[in-house]
Amino acid sequence: MKAASFRLSSHSATRRADDRWFTFGRVLALLGLACLLTPAGTVAADLPPVESFFTRAKLQHASLSPSGKWLAVTAAAGTGRLALAVVDSEGKQAPVITASFSNADVVSFEWVNDDRLVFSVGDLIVGFSEQKFGAGVYSIKRDGTEQRQLARSRDRYRPEGLLAVPRNGADSVILGEYEFDLAGDLESVNATRVNVATGRKESLSLERPAHSRGWLFDPSGEPRVVVASSDGTERIFWRGPRDSAWRQIASFPSLKVGFVPVAVDGQGNLYGLVPEGTAQTTVLTRFDFATGKPADDVLARTPGFDFSGQLILGAKDSRLVGLRLLTDARTTVWFEPGMKRIQAAVDAKLPGHVNLVSCADCVAPEVVMINSFSDQDPGSVWIYRPATEEWHVVGQRRPEVEAAKMARLDLHRIKARDGRELPVWVTMPKGAGPQAPAVVLVHGGPQVRGSEWRWDAEAQFLASRGYVVIEPEFRGSDGYGATHMEAGWKHWGDTMQDDNEDALAWAVSKGLVDPKRACIAGASYGGYATLMSLIRHPTTYRCGVAWVAVTDPRLLFNEEWASDLQSDARRYYLPTVVGDLVKDADMLRRSAPVERAGEIRVPVFLAFGRDDRRVPIEHGTRMRAAMTAAGHPPEWLVYEGEGHGWRTTEHQLDFWRRIDAFLAKELK
């Protein structure tokens, strides 16, 4: 998907409304963020500073109330903490800072009804090991009164969190109580309905199936689906409006895609995903209770991609009025004629952008909110009134980023050396000529989707330094069908790494990059891929950057306190996807970078978090020792207090400054 360069600006047709609309400016000024409504400043240096990419976005989340009269936002306050504010969407009443804390951030929120919100807090400033445990979930009135703590982690083994907010306007939410065993493995999730005004609780789990891990509720908040998971098997249970007990409707191995429930509408329809065709990409269908299996009729498919999206239900009758989809980019398919017209008007106003329209009742809304972004633009939030054609910009997420100077992102589908189709994302620097230096940026997981068409801090930062950024969706990645994902099973050390080299070779063949100036980088599995690629393809890359990297897949099987992997992962996932410790012992040894450290002949930057529980620091210390013994010590960095990635802004900025200097030295 390609987009035209675009910057937010004033529009003469809306100036008559601007005076009263500066109530948004007032709330942001109260938070110390009046700059959100002003254009980004001029960058004095040749290169945009690292802060433009890795400091916290000024405007975070925005959401309309059920009636559309109020808009709630979270934004960075002058203290650096995220605060929650509520604004009259008509601009008639003064804004209110609803919740703000000196030692915590409002990390998420949802409207319960027009009078009350529910939110969770956390600490986004300190590192992993310094996190305060048990911050909990709170409710509050939109005017900032009647704050009530609804849930808190009473002890290590029974934390609580928000599961759902019914759409019936009642003063209730549904919380989940997560039960863990003494080894730290998830046993089950219990559901409880809580009145946010009184605190009264009602258990919804008295007759739930054993090992319940996931729940789906209908729009009124009634539990309809429970997903039970144990012994490598997923079991789907249903309890309809006229059912007195839960009944099993599907069962399949956890690593195989069966019927995956995703939503229940107000008419009792259960929607879910099933695989289709040789690629085994998932499609959206209904469950046919008469036949006891998914219906043959496909409601939606996204060719070349797994179906990934959200069902949009009408507010009054909770029927399906639209679908939010993700292909290469996010888009919305509306079934309501009025919403089709509104979407067309929004897209005409904000061309070259993904424009996600949200509304209280997406049938004939009086007001809609737009989340608008592109590959070059981190995004902005708008309010639009279709009847009067009034447009108001709420704010830019990163006003310091100049979209016109950002890089372009495109998805290509190439052929790997064995003929497999390979999706590859390429971020092209602004003004890049042929034969530019390149960074192959490998995503973690690996069973996740790597990217989508939107602004990304890491890729854009590297592109701002002149590097073509190549991001392969190598075999083993999710989102492109089960066949593509399963092709990577037990191939961590070989064909998955060949895909990365094939992506680079394709870019070289197109004249996009200099074959003699390429490095490879990544975190977690991406860090593993970096090290293994340097071993498997020793003459392809000039250097490697690996952070929180797996250096010995066999260590993932260790059952010890330092690891947060569940026992089910060790028993079922790892033996199937990575390799069996006994049956595949030779393969696992060959696939361990720490065993072959002496084969790495180029500079390597290794970085780890001292308190990482997903990939404990032992992975790093062993690799460092092995490379040093082989006569090629890596550049080495450990962040105290951090886990599987960097939480603090200080560490983010420091890390990317170091990477900037490392790549500049090796790819000069």
Coordinates of N, CA, C and O in Angstrom, one line a residue, residues 131-213:
Q131 N 9.2 -3.1 39.0 CA 7.7 -2.9 38.8 C 7.0 -3.1 40.2 O 7.3 -4.1 40.9
K132 N 6.1 -2.3 40.5 CA 5.3 -2.4 41.7 C 4.2 -3.5 41.4 O 3.5 -3.4 40.4
F133 N 4.1 -4.5 42.2 CA 3.2 -5.6 41.9 C 1.8 -5.3 42.5 O 1.7 -4.8 43.6
G134 N 0.7 -5.5 41.7 CA -0.6 -5.4 42.3 C -1.2 -4.0 42.2 O -1.9 -3.6 43.1
A135 N -1.0 -3.3 41.1 CA -1.6 -2.0 40.9 C -3.1 -2.0 40.8 O -3.8 -1.2 41.3
G136 N -3.6 -3.0 40.1 CA -5.0 -3.2 40.0 C -5.8 -2.5 39.0 O -5.3 -1.8 38.1
V137 N -7.2 -2.6 39.1 CA -8.1 -2.0 38.2 C -9.0 -1.1 39.0 O -9.5 -1.5 40.1
Y138 N -9.4 0.1 38.4 CA -10.1 1.1 39.1 C -11.3 1.5 38.3 O -11.3 1.4 37.0
S139 N -12.4 2.0 38.9 CA -13.5 2.7 38.2 C -13.5 4.1 38.8 O -13.1 4.4 39.9
I140 N -14.1 5.0 37.9 CA -14.2 6.4 38.3 C -15.3 7.1 37.5 O -15.6 6.6 36.4
K141 N -15.9 8.1 38.0 CA -16.8 8.9 37.2 C -16.0 9.8 36.3 O -14.9 10.2 36.6
R142 N -16.7 10.2 35.2 CA -15.9 11.0 34.3 C -15.5 12.4 34.8 O -14.6 13.0 34.3
D143 N -16.1 12.8 35.9 CA -15.7 14.1 36.5 C -14.6 13.9 37.5 O -14.2 14.9 38.2
G144 N -14.1 12.7 37.7 CA -13.0 12.5 38.6 C -13.4 12.1 40.0 O -12.5 11.9 40.8
T145 N -14.6 11.9 40.2 CA -15.1 11.5 41.6 C -15.4 10.0 41.7 O -15.4 9.3 40.6
E146 N -15.6 9.6 42.9 CA -16.0 8.2 43.2 C -15.0 7.2 42.6 O -15.4 6.2 42.0
Q147 N -13.7 7.4 42.8 CA -12.8 6.4 42.4 C -12.8 5.2 43.3 O -12.9 5.4 44.5
R148 N -12.9 4.0 42.7 CA -13.0 2.8 43.5 C -12.0 1.8 42.9 O -12.0 1.6 41.7
Q149 N -11.3 1.1 43.8 CA -10.4 0.0 43.3 C -11.3 -1.3 43.2 O -11.9 -1.7 44.2
L150 N -11.3 -1.8 42.0 CA -12.2 -3.0 41.7 C -11.4 -4.3 41.9 O -11.9 -5.3 42.3
A151 N -10.1 -4.3 41.6 CA -9.3 -5.5 41.6 C -7.9 -5.1 41.9 O -7.4 -4.1 41.4
R152 N -7.2 -6.0 42.6 CA -5.8 -5.9 42.8 C -5.2 -7.3 43.0 O -6.0 -8.2 43.3
S153 N -4.0 -7.4 42.8 CA -3.3 -8.7 42.9 C -3.1 -9.0 44.4 O -2.1 -8.5 45.0
R154 N -4.0 -9.8 44.9 CA -3.9 -10.0 46.4 C -2.6 -10.8 46.8 O -2.1 -10.6 47.8
D155 N -2.2 -11.6 45.9 CA -0.9 -12.3 46.1 C -0.4 -12.8 44.7 O -1.1 -12.6 43.7
R156 N 0.7 -13.3 44.7 CA 1.4 -13.7 43.5 C 0.6 -14.6 42.6 O 0.7 -14.6 41.4
Y157 N -0.2 -15.5 43.2 CA -0.8 -16.5 42.4 C -2.3 -16.2 42.1 O -2.9 -17.1 41.4
R158 N -2.8 -15.1 42.4 CA -4.2 -14.8 42.1 C -4.4 -13.3 41.6 O -5.2 -12.6 42.2
P159 N -3.7 -12.9 40.6 CA -3.9 -11.5 40.1 C -5.2 -11.4 39.4 O -5.8 -12.4 39.0
E160 N -5.7 -10.2 39.2 CA -6.9 -9.9 38.5 C -6.7 -8.9 37.4 O -5.8 -8.1 37.4
G161 N -7.6 -9.0 36.4 CA -7.6 -8.0 35.3 C -8.9 -7.9 34.6 O -9.8 -8.7 34.9
L162 N -9.1 -7.0 33.7 CA -10.4 -6.7 33.1 C -10.5 -7.7 31.9 O -9.7 -7.8 31.1
L163 N -11.7 -8.4 31.9 CA -12.0 -9.3 30.8 C -12.9 -8.7 29.8 O -12.7 -8.8 28.6
A164 N -14.0 -7.9 30.2 CA -14.9 -7.4 29.3 C -15.7 -6.3 29.9 O -15.9 -6.2 31.1
V165 N -16.3 -5.4 29.0 CA -17.2 -4.4 29.5 C -18.5 -4.6 28.7 O -18.5 -4.4 27.5
P166 N -19.6 -4.9 29.3 CA -20.9 -5.1 28.6 C -21.3 -3.8 27.9 O -21.0 -2.7 28.3
R167 N -22.1 -4.0 26.9 CA -22.5 -2.9 26.1 C -24.0 -2.5 26.4 O -24.7 -1.9 25.6
N168 N -24.4 -2.9 27.6 CA -25.8 -2.6 27.9 C -26.0 -1.3 28.8 O -27.1 -1.1 29.2
G169 N -25.0 -0.6 29.0 CA -25.1 0.6 29.8 C -25.2 0.5 31.3 O -25.3 1.5 32.0
A170 N -25.1 -0.7 31.8 CA -25.2 -0.9 33.2 C -23.9 -0.6 33.9 O -22.8 -0.5 33.2
D171 N -23.9 -0.4 35.2 CA -22.7 -0.1 36.0 C -21.9 -1.4 36.3 O -21.7 -1.7 37.5
S172 N -21.5 -2.1 35.3 CA -20.8 -3.4 35.6 C -19.7 -3.7 34.6 O -19.8 -3.2 33.4
V173 N -18.7 -4.4 35.0 CA -17.7 -4.9 34.2 C -17.4 -6.3 34.6 O -17.9 -6.8 35.6
I174 N -16.6 -7.0 33.8 CA -16.3 -8.4 34.1 C -14.8 -8.5 34.3 O -14.0 -8.1 33.4
L175 N -14.4 -9.0 35.5 CA -13.0 -9.2 35.8 C -12.6 -10.6 35.7 O -13.4 -11.5 35.9
G176 N -11.3 -10.8 35.4 CA -10.8 -12.2 35.4 C -9.8 -12.4 36.5 O -8.9 -11.5 36.8
E177 N -10.0 -13.4 37.3 CA -9.0 -13.8 38.3 C -8.1 -14.9 37.8 O -8.6 -16.0 37.5
Y178 N -6.9 -14.7 37.7 CA -5.9 -15.6 37.1 C -5.3 -16.5 38.2 O -4.7 -16.0 39.1
E179 N -5.6 -17.8 38.1 CA -5.0 -18.7 39.1 C -3.8 -19.5 38.6 O -3.9 -20.0 37.5
F180 N -2.7 -19.4 39.3 CA -1.5 -20.1 38.9 C -1.1 -21.1 40.0 O -1.5 -21.0 41.1
D181 N -0.4 -22.1 39.5 CA 0.0 -23.1 40.5 C 1.3 -22.6 41.1 O 1.9 -21.6 40.8
L182 N 1.9 -23.4 42.0 CA 3.1 -23.0 42.7 C 4.3 -22.9 41.8 O 5.3 -22.2 42.1
A183 N 4.2 -23.6 40.6 CA 5.3 -23.5 39.7 C 5.2 -22.2 38.8 O 6.1 -22.0 38.0
G184 N 4.1 -21.5 39.0 CA 3.9 -20.3 38.2 C 3.2 -20.5 36.9 O 3.0 -19.6 36.1
D185 N 2.6 -21.7 36.7 CA 1.9 -22.0 35.5 C 0.4 -21.6 35.6 O -0.2 -21.8 36.7
L186 N -0.2 -21.1 34.6 CA -1.6 -20.7 34.6 C -2.5 -21.9 34.7 O -2.4 -22.8 33.8
E187 N -3.3 -22.0 35.7 CA -4.3 -23.1 35.9 C -5.6 -22.7 35.2 O -6.2 -23.5 34.5
S188 N -6.1 -21.6 35.5 CA -7.5 -21.2 34.9 C -7.7 -19.7 35.2 O -7.0 -19.0 35.9
V189 N -8.7 -19.2 34.5 CA -9.2 -17.8 34.7 C -10.6 -17.9 35.1 O -11.5 -18.4 34.4
N190 N -10.9 -17.3 36.2 CA -12.3 -17.2 36.7 C -12.9 -15.8 36.4 O -12.2 -14.8 36.4
A191 N -14.2 -15.8 36.0 CA -14.8 -14.6 35.6 C -15.8 -14.1 36.7 O -16.5 -14.9 37.3
T192 N -15.8 -12.8 37.0 CA -16.6 -12.2 38.0 C -17.2 -10.9 37.5 O -16.5 -10.1 37.0
R193 N -18.5 -10.8 37.6 CA -19.2 -9.5 37.3 C -19.1 -8.6 38.5 O -19.4 -9.0 39.6
V194 N -18.7 -7.3 38.3 CA -18.5 -6.4 39.4 C -19.3 -5.1 39.1 O -19.2 -4.6 38.0
N195 N -20.1 -4.7 40.0 CA -20.7 -3.4 39.9 C -19.8 -2.3 40.3 O -19.2 -2.2 41.4
V196 N -19.5 -1.4 39.3 CA -18.4 -0.4 39.5 C -18.9 0.7 40.5 O -18.0 1.4 41.0
A197 N -20.2 0.8 40.7 CA -20.7 1.9 41.6 C -20.7 1.4 43.0 O -20.4 2.2 44.0
T198 N -21.0 0.1 43.2 CA -21.1 -0.4 44.6 C -20.0 -1.4 45.0 O -19.8 -1.6 46.2
G199 N -19.3 -1.9 44.0 CA -18.3 -2.9 44.3 C -18.8 -4.3 44.5 O -18.1 -5.3 44.7
R200 N -20.1 -4.5 44.4 CA -20.7 -5.8 44.5 C -20.3 -6.8 43.5 O -20.2 -6.4 42.3
K201 N -20.0 -8.0 43.8 CA -19.4 -9.0 42.9 C -20.4 -10.2 42.7 O -21.0 -10.6 43.7
E202 N -20.4 -10.8 41.5 CA -21.2 -12.0 41.2 C -20.3 -12.9 40.4 O -19.8 -12.6 39.3
S203 N -20.1 -14.1 40.9 CA -19.2 -15.1 40.2 C -20.0 -15.6 39.0 O -21.1 -15.9 39.0
L204 N -19.2 -15.7 37.9 CA -19.8 -16.3 36.6 C -19.1 -17.6 36.4 O -19.3 -18.2 35.3
S205 N -18.3 -18.1 37.3 CA -17.5 -19.3 37.1 C -17.9 -20.5 37.9 O -17.1 -21.5 38.0
L206 N -19.0 -20.5 38.5 CA -19.4 -21.6 39.4 C -19.4 -23.0 38.7 O -19.1 -24.0 39.3
E207 N -19.9 -23.0 37.5 CA -20.0 -24.2 36.7 C -19.1 -24.2 35.5 O -19.3 -25.0 34.5
R208 N -18.0 -23.5 35.5 CA -17.2 -23.4 34.3 C -16.4 -24.7 34.1 O -16.1 -25.4 35.1
P209 N -16.0 -25.0 32.9 CA -15.2 -26.2 32.6 C -13.8 -26.0 33.3 O -13.3 -24.9 33.5
A210 N -13.2 -27.1 33.6 CA -11.9 -27.1 34.1 C -10.9 -26.5 33.2 O -11.0 -26.6 31.9
H211 N -9.8 -25.9 33.7 CA -8.7 -25.3 32.9 C -9.2 -24.3 31.9 O -8.7 -24.1 30.8
S212 N -10.2 -23.5 32.3 CA -10.7 -22.4 31.5 C -9.6 -21.3 31.4 O -9.1 -20.8 32.4
R213 N -9.2 -21.0 30.1 CA -8.1 -20.0 29.9 C -8.7 -18.8 29.2 O -8.1 -17.7 29.3

